[in-house]
XYZ file of C-alpha atoms in Angstrom:
716
model
C 14.147 -4.013 -10.439
C 13.499 -2.479 -6.907
C 15.788 -5.617 -5.087
C 18.365 -4.038 -7.659
C 18.259 -0.524 -7.033
C 18.022 -1.747 -2.842
C 20.927 -4.225 -3.294
C 23.102 -1.170 -5.236
C 22.090 1.365 -2.746
C 23.295 -1.029 0.512
C 26.919 -1.770 -1.480
C 27.599 1.650 -2.268
C 26.739 2.611 1.518
C 28.825 0.244 2.906
C 31.537 0.928 0.532
C 31.386 4.222 1.715
C 31.452 3.550 5.450
C 34.542 1.098 4.799
C 36.597 3.469 3.184
C 37.107 6.662 4.611
C 37.784 9.811 2.730
C 42.030 10.402 1.982
C 41.765 13.681 0.761
C 44.246 15.662 3.035
C 41.917 16.750 5.425
C 42.869 19.365 8.501
C 43.626 17.198 11.714
C 45.093 17.933 14.878
C 47.266 14.655 14.898
C 48.108 13.271 11.288
C 48.214 9.645 12.979
C 44.413 9.695 12.897
C 44.219 9.172 9.549
C 44.628 5.698 7.552
C 46.832 6.900 4.500
C 47.201 3.363 3.185
C 50.909 2.163 1.630
C 51.117 4.449 -1.460
C 50.109 7.857 0.656
C 52.690 10.462 0.697
C 53.565 11.780 4.068
C 52.249 15.166 5.394
C 53.172 18.035 7.526
C 51.174 18.290 10.378
C 48.403 21.219 9.994
C 46.558 22.817 12.824
C 42.620 23.315 12.975
C 41.772 26.422 13.015
C 38.080 26.465 13.579
C 37.082 28.171 10.518
C 35.785 27.440 6.957
C 35.102 29.204 3.634
C 32.033 29.276 1.935
C 31.847 30.224 -1.670
C 29.112 30.397 -4.186
C 27.918 31.631 -7.384
C 31.143 33.094 -9.634
C 29.807 32.813 -13.247
C 32.514 33.463 -14.767
C 32.691 35.192 -18.412
C 34.964 34.984 -20.732
C 33.422 37.248 -23.539
C 32.932 40.386 -20.420
C 34.370 43.601 -22.010
C 34.997 46.621 -19.863
C 33.316 50.024 -20.761
C 30.867 48.167 -22.827
C 26.884 48.500 -21.945
C 24.899 46.366 -19.675
C 21.895 46.540 -21.610
C 20.109 43.115 -21.790
C 21.038 42.626 -24.779
C 24.500 43.639 -25.004
C 25.024 41.659 -21.489
C 28.341 43.327 -20.920
C 29.604 41.355 -24.311
C 29.442 44.342 -26.613
C 28.597 48.345 -27.244
C 29.532 51.189 -24.662
C 28.662 51.516 -21.296
C 29.675 51.520 -18.014
C 30.909 47.817 -17.350
C 33.835 48.154 -14.845
C 37.324 46.592 -14.525
C 35.916 44.020 -11.805
C 32.292 44.180 -12.730
C 29.013 45.775 -13.669
C 27.657 45.969 -9.597
C 23.529 45.622 -9.928
C 23.120 44.648 -13.286
C 22.787 40.768 -14.682
C 26.396 40.909 -16.039
C 28.599 37.650 -15.125
C 31.944 37.875 -13.629
C 34.949 38.664 -15.399
C 37.961 36.819 -15.291
C 39.576 39.498 -13.564
C 37.210 39.506 -10.741
C 37.515 36.045 -10.437
C 41.389 36.032 -10.478
C 41.680 39.444 -7.857
C 39.080 37.151 -5.504
C 41.621 34.453 -5.344
C 44.629 36.449 -4.921
C 42.601 37.850 -1.419
C 41.645 34.451 -0.195
C 45.525 33.249 -1.062
C 47.135 36.584 1.104
C 44.363 36.585 3.759
C 42.364 33.256 4.375
C 44.681 30.151 3.317
C 46.759 29.713 6.232
C 43.636 30.195 8.461
C 40.838 27.998 7.060
C 39.909 24.212 7.798
C 38.140 23.627 4.469
C 36.269 25.197 1.407
C 32.518 24.748 0.269
C 31.867 25.644 -3.117
C 28.544 25.443 -3.675
C 28.106 25.784 -7.583
C 26.765 28.185 -10.664
C 30.623 28.454 -12.198
C 29.807 29.288 -15.467
C 28.153 32.347 -17.062
C 24.643 32.808 -17.736
C 22.663 31.934 -21.154
C 21.963 35.992 -21.075
C 23.283 37.069 -24.650
C 21.379 35.298 -27.939
C 24.491 36.326 -29.833
C 26.750 34.114 -27.880
C 24.904 30.724 -27.010
C 26.565 28.877 -24.353
C 28.335 25.793 -25.474
C 29.007 22.483 -23.443
C 32.729 23.223 -24.122
C 32.321 26.671 -22.292
C 30.511 25.302 -19.658
C 33.244 22.641 -19.191
C 35.898 25.045 -19.501
C 34.668 27.755 -16.912
C 34.368 24.699 -14.279
C 37.971 23.865 -15.016
C 38.986 26.984 -14.908
C 37.680 27.621 -11.514
C 39.257 24.383 -10.260
C 42.555 25.350 -11.432
C 42.353 28.273 -9.386
C 41.772 26.221 -6.397
C 44.575 24.275 -7.384
C 46.537 27.837 -7.724
C 45.547 28.601 -3.792
C 45.143 25.596 -2.437
C 47.339 23.011 -4.033
C 50.140 21.524 -2.476
C 53.745 22.914 -3.118
C 55.723 19.979 -2.968
C 55.775 17.234 -5.658
C 53.234 14.703 -4.859
C 54.591 11.229 -6.175
C 51.424 9.357 -5.978
C 48.345 8.105 -8.230
C 45.576 9.690 -5.830
C 44.469 13.578 -7.147
C 42.631 13.675 -3.854
C 46.280 14.176 -2.346
C 46.665 17.340 -4.102
C 45.143 19.751 -1.513
C 46.375 21.327 1.644
C 42.599 21.308 2.771
C 39.508 19.246 1.709
C 37.428 21.138 -0.944
C 33.932 20.484 -1.539
C 31.882 21.226 -4.994
C 28.499 20.726 -6.176
C 26.555 21.740 -9.029
C 24.452 24.595 -10.088
C 21.842 25.231 -11.898
C 23.937 26.714 -14.548
C 26.752 23.903 -14.899
C 24.599 22.163 -17.310
C 23.061 22.623 -20.698
C 20.533 23.095 -21.143
C 20.332 25.605 -17.434
C 18.151 23.600 -14.956
C 17.734 20.673 -16.730
C 20.148 17.424 -15.443
C 18.106 14.348 -16.443
C 18.412 10.991 -14.019
C 22.368 9.609 -13.920
C 24.431 8.299 -15.389
C 24.366 11.065 -17.927
C 26.881 13.436 -19.889
C 27.286 15.910 -16.827
C 27.914 13.371 -14.105
C 30.176 11.437 -15.958
C 31.605 14.463 -17.171
C 32.083 16.279 -13.815
C 33.387 12.726 -12.405
C 36.536 13.893 -14.328
C 36.832 17.211 -13.866
C 36.394 17.592 -9.931
C 38.378 13.956 -9.395
C 40.504 16.251 -7.639
C 37.752 16.499 -4.778
C 35.738 13.438 -5.070
C 36.997 10.574 -3.088
C 37.853 7.847 -5.290
C 35.616 4.959 -3.338
C 32.478 7.525 -4.311
C 32.972 8.542 -7.886
C 31.175 5.791 -9.231
C 27.495 6.764 -7.003
C 28.564 10.049 -7.855
C 28.663 9.557 -11.635
C 25.306 7.827 -11.197
C 23.526 10.535 -9.292
C 26.003 13.765 -8.466
C 26.300 13.113 -4.872
C 28.522 12.769 -2.595
C 30.747 13.252 0.974
C 33.898 14.432 1.995
C 35.206 13.695 5.995
C 36.783 17.239 5.818
C 37.528 15.969 10.140
C 38.167 12.141 10.041
C 35.956 10.317 11.949
C 34.233 14.058 13.620
C 32.953 15.541 11.013
C 31.871 14.970 7.340
C 30.098 17.784 4.440
C 27.529 16.282 2.306
C 27.364 17.684 -1.619
C 23.922 17.314 -2.500
C 22.905 17.424 -6.082
C 19.932 19.971 -5.407
C 19.138 19.634 -9.503
C 16.947 16.577 -8.524
C 14.968 18.554 -5.889
C 14.801 21.854 -7.970
C 11.445 22.718 -8.776
C 12.297 24.395 -12.330
C 14.527 21.017 -13.725
C 11.493 19.182 -15.460
C 13.952 16.355 -16.847
C 12.994 14.713 -13.039
C 10.239 14.461 -10.652
C 10.475 15.202 -7.057
C 11.129 12.558 -4.469
C 8.360 10.231 -4.233
C 8.617 7.898 -6.616
C 11.135 5.152 -6.664
C 12.429 5.696 -10.121
C 13.146 9.096 -9.275
C 16.888 9.839 -8.672
C 15.300 12.139 -6.070
C 14.074 9.714 -4.051
C 17.539 7.651 -4.809
C 19.408 10.629 -3.108
C 16.961 10.823 -0.215
C 17.650 7.105 0.374
C 21.416 7.523 -0.013
C 21.359 10.779 2.435
C 19.053 8.700 5.013
C 21.809 5.499 4.999
C 25.062 7.891 5.022
C 23.329 9.659 8.078
C 22.498 6.563 10.048
C 26.572 5.399 9.611
C 27.693 8.871 10.537
C 25.095 8.408 13.754
C 26.693 4.922 14.638
C 30.450 6.277 14.083
C 29.940 9.553 16.455
C 30.202 11.492 13.649
C 28.533 14.938 12.723
C 27.492 16.003 9.382
C 27.046 19.617 7.454
C 24.737 19.403 4.601
C 25.605 21.817 1.047
C 23.686 22.474 -2.191
C 23.027 24.965 -4.742
C 19.521 25.681 -4.958
C 18.384 26.538 -1.299
C 15.006 24.678 0.220
C 12.993 28.251 -0.086
C 9.469 28.136 0.778
C 6.736 30.464 1.537
C 3.395 30.509 2.151
C 3.089 31.284 -2.185
C 6.391 30.247 -3.181
C 9.163 27.344 -3.245
C 12.522 26.370 -4.972
C 12.278 22.572 -4.280
C 9.449 19.799 -5.094
C 7.176 19.833 -2.420
C 7.992 16.044 -2.083
C 11.505 16.337 -1.928
C 11.085 19.205 1.004
C 9.005 17.183 3.028
C 11.442 14.165 3.027
C 14.158 16.451 3.818
C 12.788 18.375 6.609
C 11.797 15.118 7.836
C 15.737 13.972 7.596
C 16.816 16.928 9.009
C 14.214 16.447 12.223
C 15.063 12.882 12.358
C 18.630 13.426 12.505
C 18.791 16.928 14.372
C 21.623 15.205 16.381
C 23.808 14.384 13.449
C 23.396 17.861 11.137
C 25.715 20.696 12.325
C 23.825 22.783 9.812
C 23.223 23.662 6.058
C 24.499 26.037 3.643
C 23.512 26.978 -0.159
C 23.689 29.948 -2.343
C 21.737 30.331 -6.078
C 19.522 33.212 -4.908
C 22.147 35.894 -4.603
C 20.390 37.458 -1.451
C 21.849 37.328 1.870
C 19.341 35.438 4.162
C 18.383 31.986 6.148
C 15.586 30.003 6.108
C 13.704 27.547 8.668
C 12.171 23.978 8.167
C 9.359 23.385 9.986
C 8.327 19.676 11.355
C 5.272 21.009 12.025
C 4.662 21.022 8.246
C 5.094 17.622 7.364
C 2.631 15.439 5.583
C 3.513 11.815 4.934
C 0.859 11.440 2.220
C 2.705 14.512 0.317
C 5.758 12.590 0.537
C 4.522 9.701 -0.692
C 3.132 11.642 -3.940
C -0.646 10.410 -2.687
C -1.577 14.226 -1.913
C -1.182 17.594 -3.569
C 0.379 20.412 -1.718
C -2.221 21.975 0.121
C -0.974 25.438 0.026
C -0.112 25.310 -4.188
C 2.887 27.256 -3.628
C 4.157 28.729 -7.033
C 7.820 28.066 -8.390
C 10.216 30.592 -7.126
C 11.826 29.993 -10.899
C 15.933 29.924 -11.537
C 16.393 33.548 -11.477
C 15.475 36.224 -8.939
C 14.652 40.235 -10.135
C 15.251 43.080 -8.182
C 11.596 43.156 -7.086
C 10.865 39.339 -7.019
C 13.247 38.975 -4.222
C 11.881 41.790 -2.281
C 8.524 39.738 -2.479
C 10.370 36.849 -1.471
C 11.859 38.688 1.863
C 8.496 40.766 2.090
C 6.649 36.716 2.285
C 9.381 35.524 4.184
C 8.815 37.870 6.679
C 5.031 37.565 7.105
C 5.703 33.732 7.883
C 7.893 34.897 10.887
C 5.447 36.906 11.856
C 3.612 33.573 12.639
C 6.202 32.136 14.463
C 5.602 31.251 18.137
C 5.605 34.323 20.247
C 7.606 34.162 23.315
C 6.737 35.680 26.796
C 7.193 39.187 27.394
C 9.056 38.116 30.465
C 12.068 36.245 30.264
C 13.875 33.669 31.744
C 17.192 32.357 31.812
C 18.147 28.948 30.128
C 18.773 27.184 33.569
C 15.319 28.025 34.456
C 13.604 26.852 31.446
C 15.313 23.400 31.925
C 13.710 23.480 35.917
C 10.109 24.148 33.921
C 11.294 20.590 32.233
C 12.223 19.037 35.222
C 9.072 20.523 36.904
C 6.685 19.100 34.124
C 8.541 15.427 34.615
C 7.593 15.676 38.329
C 3.864 16.808 37.727
C 4.452 19.849 39.429
C 3.494 22.548 37.336
C 3.263 26.275 38.601
C 0.349 28.049 37.117
C 2.723 31.473 36.884
C 4.925 29.523 33.998
C 2.226 28.339 31.930
C 3.060 30.901 29.425
C 6.593 29.789 29.578
C 5.472 26.044 29.384
C 3.320 26.518 26.539
C 6.028 28.338 24.160
C 8.531 25.719 25.003
C 5.843 22.943 23.949
C 5.326 24.910 20.437
C 8.905 25.573 19.582
C 10.028 21.939 20.130
C 11.478 22.472 24.177
C 14.506 23.953 25.329
C 16.071 23.537 21.890
C 13.842 24.746 19.286
C 14.281 20.927 17.727
C 10.592 21.445 16.022
C 12.548 23.775 13.349
C 15.847 23.079 11.362
C 17.763 25.694 9.539
C 19.261 26.525 6.116
C 21.801 29.436 5.651
C 21.939 31.283 2.180
C 25.333 33.034 0.926
C 25.124 36.101 -1.463
C 27.449 35.335 -4.527
C 30.661 36.358 -5.706
C 28.924 37.150 -9.146
C 28.307 41.461 -9.072
C 24.515 41.005 -8.736
C 24.927 43.372 -5.885
C 28.728 43.402 -4.476
C 30.691 40.311 -4.536
C 30.795 38.496 -1.430
C 32.196 35.236 0.497
C 31.669 34.052 4.023
C 34.091 32.408 6.519
C 31.906 30.217 9.200
C 33.609 29.907 12.622
C 33.101 26.400 14.466
C 34.029 25.456 17.779
C 37.319 23.076 17.839
C 36.934 22.245 21.873
C 38.066 18.777 22.261
C 39.439 18.168 19.074
C 42.908 18.913 20.425
C 43.447 15.065 21.461
C 42.441 11.914 19.377
C 38.784 11.070 19.023
C 37.479 7.149 19.088
C 35.147 6.770 16.218
C 32.290 5.805 18.683
C 33.436 8.877 21.600
C 31.999 11.999 19.911
C 33.336 15.306 22.051
C 30.731 16.460 23.528
C 31.162 19.600 26.160
C 28.901 21.334 28.517
C 25.539 19.786 27.137
C 22.580 18.404 29.068
C 20.599 15.569 27.862
C 17.170 15.756 26.972
C 15.084 14.424 29.499
C 14.101 10.240 28.443
C 10.107 11.588 28.769
C 7.358 12.607 26.830
C 5.798 15.397 28.904
C 5.775 17.449 25.431
C 8.244 20.241 26.530
C 11.180 18.550 25.089
C 10.077 17.709 21.912
C 7.076 18.851 19.496
C 3.775 16.636 19.392
C 4.380 15.040 22.400
C 6.689 12.194 20.836
C 9.921 11.861 19.566
C 9.251 12.529 15.872
C 8.550 8.748 14.976
C 6.725 7.276 12.375
C 4.045 6.985 15.486
C 4.162 10.979 16.145
C 3.583 12.065 12.311
C 0.653 9.679 11.918
C -0.608 10.806 15.129
C -0.828 14.213 13.756
C -2.282 12.631 10.183
C -5.108 11.546 12.454
C -5.516 14.776 14.210
C -6.016 16.576 10.866
C -8.369 14.353 9.357
C -11.445 16.105 7.686
C -14.835 16.870 9.326
C -16.822 14.134 7.329
C -14.555 11.459 8.436
C -14.731 12.344 12.283
C -18.565 11.868 11.625
C -18.087 7.528 11.600
C -20.165 5.513 13.812
C -19.319 5.175 16.963
C -18.835 1.363 16.521
C -16.523 1.853 13.665
C -12.742 1.785 14.632
C -10.286 3.872 13.122
C -8.020 2.262 10.624
C -4.616 3.055 11.614
C -2.719 5.379 8.027
C -0.631 3.001 5.941
C 2.920 2.829 5.950
C 4.598 4.885 3.771
C 6.569 3.288 0.873
C 9.995 4.835 2.118
C 11.616 3.632 5.406
C 11.136 6.274 7.777
C 14.520 7.647 9.769
C 14.876 6.568 13.020
C 15.068 9.706 15.601
C 18.044 10.413 18.247
C 17.512 8.122 21.481
C 15.798 9.572 23.497
C 18.770 9.895 26.029
C 21.192 11.301 23.032
C 21.837 15.021 23.722
C 21.003 17.554 21.438
C 23.100 18.220 18.137
C 25.208 20.825 17.633
C 22.654 22.968 15.774
C 20.491 23.115 18.845
C 22.885 23.247 22.006
C 26.638 24.729 21.966
C 29.274 22.273 22.149
C 32.176 20.596 19.876
C 31.402 21.855 16.217
C 28.316 24.053 16.675
C 28.387 26.771 14.368
C 29.741 30.018 16.831
C 29.271 32.714 14.127
C 30.321 34.045 10.450
C 31.769 36.909 8.656
C 30.354 38.203 5.551
C 32.866 39.708 3.524
C 31.949 42.214 0.408
C 34.117 44.078 -2.049
C 32.607 47.698 -2.499
C 33.259 47.798 -6.187
C 32.494 51.599 -5.960
C 36.326 51.919 -4.207
C 38.145 50.382 -7.468
C 38.784 51.971 -10.416
C 36.491 55.288 -10.395
C 33.732 52.820 -10.172
C 30.483 54.550 -10.850
C 27.671 54.447 -7.595
C 25.507 52.059 -8.473
C 21.397 52.518 -7.624
C 19.848 49.246 -7.098
C 16.261 50.085 -6.417
C 14.117 48.934 -9.066
C 14.234 46.563 -12.265
C 13.081 49.641 -14.197
C 16.140 51.629 -13.029
C 18.776 48.931 -13.698
C 20.047 46.784 -17.149
C 19.840 50.178 -19.106
C 23.736 50.727 -20.377
C 23.461 54.400 -19.516
C 24.136 56.498 -16.189
C 23.526 59.941 -15.024
C 26.849 60.421 -14.377
C 28.175 61.565 -18.169
C 31.526 61.520 -17.014
C 33.801 58.205 -18.716
C 35.256 56.753 -15.624
C 39.106 56.057 -15.763
C 39.955 52.411 -15.823
C 42.898 51.954 -13.270
C 41.951 49.993 -10.338
C 43.079 50.289 -7.161
C 43.987 47.623 -4.629
C 41.173 45.203 -4.353
C 40.240 43.791 -0.949
C 37.815 42.274 0.844
C 35.995 43.941 3.818
C 33.880 43.018 6.613
C 30.412 43.762 5.893
C 28.768 42.040 9.575
C 30.320 39.917 11.846
C 27.449 38.052 13.601
C 29.695 37.369 16.958
C 29.974 40.990 17.536
C 26.565 42.324 16.127
C 24.621 45.021 18.072
C 21.659 44.195 15.881
C 21.149 40.574 15.888
C 22.567 40.077 19.321
C 23.597 36.553 18.255
C 25.530 34.369 20.929
C 26.153 31.565 18.028
C 23.897 30.055 15.330
C 22.131 27.662 17.091
C 18.478 27.484 16.722
C 17.163 29.424 19.880
C 19.463 32.446 18.362
C 18.055 32.027 14.937
C 14.150 31.684 15.839
C 14.659 34.880 18.244
C 16.175 36.800 15.097
C 13.199 35.998 12.730
C 10.334 36.475 15.343
C 12.232 39.571 16.042
C 12.027 40.425 12.290
C 8.529 39.352 12.141
C 7.470 42.123 14.561
C 5.203 44.797 13.016
C 5.226 46.646 16.118
C 8.861 45.577 17.733
C 10.366 46.003 20.966
C 11.545 49.850 21.969
C 15.196 48.467 21.674
C 14.551 46.931 18.025
C 12.791 50.343 16.876
C 14.353 52.603 14.213
C 14.489 56.302 16.639
C 13.369 59.429 14.744
C 15.731 61.680 13.134
C 15.913 65.084 14.211
C 16.202 67.918 11.688
C 16.266 67.686 7.795
C 15.287 68.887 4.883
C 12.298 67.098 2.740
C 13.434 64.417 1.101
C 14.891 62.779 4.167
C 13.372 59.446 5.890
C 10.740 60.264 8.379
C 11.908 57.271 11.071
C 9.921 56.274 13.868
C 10.293 57.006 17.387
C 11.140 54.126 19.715
C 8.430 55.329 22.303
C 5.026 53.536 21.348
C 2.944 56.180 23.532
C 4.739 58.788 21.596
C 3.557 57.700 17.836
C 0.461 56.239 17.068
C 1.591 55.007 13.678
C 2.399 51.668 13.442
C 3.254 49.555 10.665
C 0.771 46.988 9.039
C 1.534 43.802 8.240
C 2.238 43.849 4.310
C 0.317 40.628 3.449
C -2.838 40.829 5.734
C -2.885 44.782 4.393
C -3.158 43.811 0.661
C -5.994 41.858 1.553
C -7.996 44.295 2.667
C -6.788 47.010 0.148
C -5.713 46.239 -3.408
C -2.144 46.860 -3.481
C -1.635 47.403 0.184
C -2.749 51.198 0.562
C -5.850 52.869 1.957
C -7.903 54.750 -0.843
C -9.634 57.052 1.522
C -6.536 58.705 2.927
C -3.338 60.828 0.827
C -0.800 59.050 0.125
C 1.937 59.132 2.727
C 5.847 57.941 2.951
C 7.071 54.528 3.713
C 9.301 54.036 6.406
C 10.587 50.741 8.369
C 10.603 50.994 12.089
C 11.819 47.730 12.721
C 15.545 48.019 12.974
C 15.975 44.347 13.094
C 14.038 43.424 9.400
C 15.355 46.969 8.046
C 18.912 45.451 9.037
C 18.178 41.759 7.400
C 16.951 43.365 4.018
C 19.980 45.817 3.986
C 22.125 42.919 4.454
C 20.411 41.002 1.707
C 21.487 43.421 -0.770
C 24.859 43.358 0.814
C 24.167 46.832 1.464
C 24.533 47.776 -1.548
C 20.847 49.691 -1.484
C 20.844 53.142 -0.462
C 18.848 53.774 2.701
C 16.162 55.796 1.568
C 15.507 52.698 -1.227
C 15.397 50.315 1.658
C 12.569 52.475 2.995
C 10.488 52.945 0.074
C 10.582 49.292 -0.638
C 10.771 47.270 2.249
C 8.690 50.118 4.897
C 5.008 50.449 5.220
C 2.462 53.343 5.026
C 1.840 55.142 7.998
C -0.756 53.327 9.179
C -3.334 54.767 11.951
C -4.645 51.722 13.916
C -5.406 50.669 17.825
C -4.322 47.471 17.053
C -1.954 45.704 18.743
C 0.877 43.270 17.305
C -0.897 40.037 16.190
C -1.379 37.149 18.402
C 1.032 34.199 17.779
């Protein structure tokens, strides 16, 4: 049986490599595409260097205007304030009117300026009404509705007289499963099954013909959105999801999660050989903090290892599901071969995040995330240029280290060198469903060098210096190249104390080789990938759009603070809203390319790591502190001064503070208002909730008690 599975994997991989996708991708010169004799002639279309990410529509045909958003009503009945375009800040799903208006806006504002679409699932309503339980036909029908909307906006105008439905779009559209796109929700058994077969039909316009058999087996596929240059991998995260009780992780060869990881390894290796790059996409993100996780740990471990070993290939990763805007890191220092093999339990005993985040649980999750980031390697106080950092690497190669540079060398070694290759990142976009406000995201990427034909084995890389072919420890963490030997060395260094007390004449045994093939790392002379060094296909930034529903149709002002304040079907404003919707539009919430808070030049790892480190600071630098407001009444939030010597109050680490005092508060002094003095953290959580929370509520939820302390920031 094992031989049959491996043979099938190899056959599928070879077939995929031999027959590139033909779904009308954007190219500078359409002569690059081998269309075949049956393919229709295509009009030339320029690359724009932008793509669209949409997630979590959750359309609901039973939604009723002016109904109640109480838990048991779900905007299906009763009398209340459910709006024409949705009930922001509640657990109600999206009315069809919001879906229509969203696609209408995309048609008018984005259609002609993007290169492809990433659609990360949850395209059916929640099962949140006992009186109207979901059916398989409803789930399928709502997904078919979304497909029809994509056809309406991105379908070709001219008649296509061919038999290949993937030629029906002007740009590639890449979908994936959500945990609510199946029934019962969260549960997807090993394929082939009813759902993989059904979506093979529903998504036949998106899935390359040569990959449909593999999709029917496991629900995963990839699309070459820019032929011979860039592929988008649609991962079936249901087989990684910790809440899917029908499967059991990625360690056992019989599990679909194991098979998907093997498929991904083979495909990424083919892309490396072809000189291509890849984007990872999925529904459930690999969220993981000190106490919580969304993926089975064996799957998270393998995914992190794969991203580590193929860091020269992967441009970035995009997910949805959680409704809150944020990003994540995967840390290669957390890799453990025994866990990947299923031979050891997770040391942290993390609890599952579950399939639904409430306001309070999401706040706890973001606070935990910040606590983890507070332990990121702390850069030296004195900043040096990238050129000087490169010089430190070369000095180390020549054994000409200077004592004054010791702090910078130590920091670079901790983060994995100049490019911070110890980490990989995942971006999580908020949703279209108005859990807060409806959103969509447009990502800009570098298309330099794509103006002319690119040979399959000659990727364009501009302005990039190859990593030194040495093992001085500055260019890679662990003094190695990420190979199995390096991981095994780390395993040896963590052997328990009683095993270290062996007799001197007894040799240490080499750790047992894992029961899976560890992906090969990049060549020592290979350039760092687009996720680490600015080059062709690097993500330059993104624009986050949102629709403030309070501006349309006399909508009430939402008060998003606690779970108790939401979902009761009543609002303090007794005046009945009049539903005459104004002109619907998405507006810019923020743009990372001109953002004065994050100060990101692009989305490469060093920039994201810098933002996370600043978010994790509990005693931020002057430029990252909120200024004190002058004047104001008793209800005004007291802001922290930017001068530490004028204010001895510093914000404490919420996790460590809770360990000292139950509930996180000092019982020996009176309760005082909580405040967030870190401007980057405050901005991060404000954006997490799509600017729907009042600043006062944000300070109450995410600020900290005044703390009289002489302690400085934690050493990291």
